[in-house]
PDB file of C-alpha atoms in Angstrom:
ATOM      1  CA  LEU A  61      51.254 -32.302  15.633  1.00  0.00           C
ATOM      2  CA  GLU A  62      49.783 -31.324  12.266  1.00  0.00           C
ATOM      3  CA  VAL A  63      50.545 -28.050  10.507  1.00  0.00           C
ATOM      4  CA  GLY A  64      48.533 -26.959   7.499  1.00  0.00           C
ATOM      5  CA  LYS A  65      47.994 -23.849   5.428  1.00  0.00           C
ATOM      6  CA  LYS A  66      44.638 -22.446   4.344  1.00  0.00           C
ATOM      7  CA  GLN A  67      45.005 -19.339   2.165  1.00  0.00           C
ATOM      8  CA  ASP A  68      46.675 -16.800   4.499  1.00  0.00           C
ATOM      9  CA  ASN A  69      46.226 -18.849   7.683  1.00  0.00           C
ATOM     10  CA  ILE A  70      48.455 -21.414   9.351  1.00  0.00           C
ATOM     11  CA  VAL A  71      46.456 -24.143  11.087  1.00  0.00           C
ATOM     12  CA  ILE A  72      48.117 -26.083  13.913  1.00  0.00           C
ATOM     13  CA  ASN A  73      46.328 -29.203  15.225  1.00  0.00           C
ATOM     14  CA  GLY A  74      47.348 -31.871  17.685  1.00  0.00           C
ATOM     15  CA  ILE A  75      46.361 -34.069  20.591  1.00  0.00           C
ATOM     16  CA  ASP A  76      48.608 -32.405  23.185  1.00  0.00           C
ATOM     17  CA  LYS A  77      47.322 -28.867  23.814  1.00  0.00           C
ATOM     18  CA  GLN A  78      50.590 -27.785  25.437  1.00  0.00           C
ATOM     19  CA  LYS A  79      52.712 -28.781  22.422  1.00  0.00           C
ATOM     20  CA  VAL A  80      50.284 -27.029  20.068  1.00  0.00           C
ATOM     21  CA  GLY A  81      50.527 -23.866  22.175  1.00  0.00           C
ATOM     22  CA  GLU A  82      54.327 -24.032  22.346  1.00  0.00           C
ATOM     23  CA  PHE A  83      54.615 -24.424  18.579  1.00  0.00           C
ATOM     24  CA  ALA A  84      52.172 -21.551  18.006  1.00  0.00           C
ATOM     25  CA  ALA A  85      54.274 -19.389  20.339  1.00  0.00           C
ATOM     26  CA  VAL A  86      57.447 -20.245  18.382  1.00  0.00           C
ATOM     27  CA  VAL A  87      55.760 -19.279  15.104  1.00  0.00           C
ATOM     28  CA  ARG A  88      54.485 -16.036  16.625  1.00  0.00           C
ATOM     29  CA  ARG A  89      57.927 -15.201  18.059  1.00  0.00           C
ATOM     30  CA  ILE A  90      59.376 -15.295  14.531  1.00  0.00           C
ATOM     31  CA  ARG A  91      56.956 -12.662  13.222  1.00  0.00           C
ATOM     32  CA  PRO A  92      54.963 -10.853  15.938  1.00  0.00           C
ATOM     33  CA  PRO A  93      52.124  -8.483  14.955  1.00  0.00           C
ATOM     34  CA  GLU A  94      53.405  -5.017  14.220  1.00  0.00           C
ATOM     35  CA  PRO A  95      51.612  -2.058  15.839  1.00  0.00           C
ATOM     36  CA  TYR A  96      51.224   0.156  12.753  1.00  0.00           C
ATOM     37  CA  LYS A  97      49.843  -2.127  10.024  1.00  0.00           C
ATOM     38  CA  GLY A  98      48.806  -5.136  12.104  1.00  0.00           C
ATOM     39  CA  LYS A  99      50.744  -7.571   9.922  1.00  0.00           C
ATOM     40  CA  GLY A 100      52.344 -10.635  11.444  1.00  0.00           C
ATOM     41  CA  SER A 101      51.299 -13.796  13.256  1.00  0.00           C
ATOM     42  CA  ARG A 102      48.268 -13.593  15.523  1.00  0.00           C
ATOM     43  CA  TYR A 103      46.099 -16.069  17.307  1.00  0.00           C
ATOM     44  CA  ARG A 104      42.525 -16.630  16.130  1.00  0.00           C
ATOM     45  CA  GLY A 105      40.216 -13.980  17.560  1.00  0.00           C
ATOM     46  CA  GLU A 106      43.069 -11.793  18.820  1.00  0.00           C
ATOM     47  CA  LEU A 107      42.683  -8.054  18.353  1.00  0.00           C
ATOM     48  CA  VAL A 108      45.857  -6.076  17.707  1.00  0.00           C
ATOM     49  CA  LYS A 109      45.708  -2.415  18.649  1.00  0.00           C
ATOM     50  CA  THR A 110      47.114  -0.357  15.803  1.00  0.00           C
ATOM     51  CA  LYS A 111      48.861   2.943  16.310  1.00  0.00           C
ATOM     52  CA  THR A 112      48.289   5.961  14.109  1.00  0.00           C
ATOM     53  CA  GLY A 113      51.158   7.066  11.918  1.00  0.00           C
ATOM     54  CA  LYS A 114      52.814  10.464  11.747  1.00  0.00           C
ATOM     55  CA  LYS A 115      50.996  11.662   8.624  1.00  0.00           C
ATOM     56  CA  VAL A 116      47.499  10.806   9.858  1.00  0.00           C
ATOM     57  CA  SER A 117      47.507  13.543  12.507  1.00  0.00           C
ATOM     58  CA  ALA A 118      47.699  16.358   9.916  1.00  0.00           C
TER      59      ALA A 118
END
């Protein structure tokens, strides 16, 4: 299992796809994407639906 960092991205590589997925899930569990700003850990190509805030509706 290899873990690397490229700018703002964490790259996880390995031979065993299951172990790579489990490690990615552990990393995501630490900091899941938040619904208002979209910050946090996401998988490549994943779209996070963002909610509108209170002040936007005015």
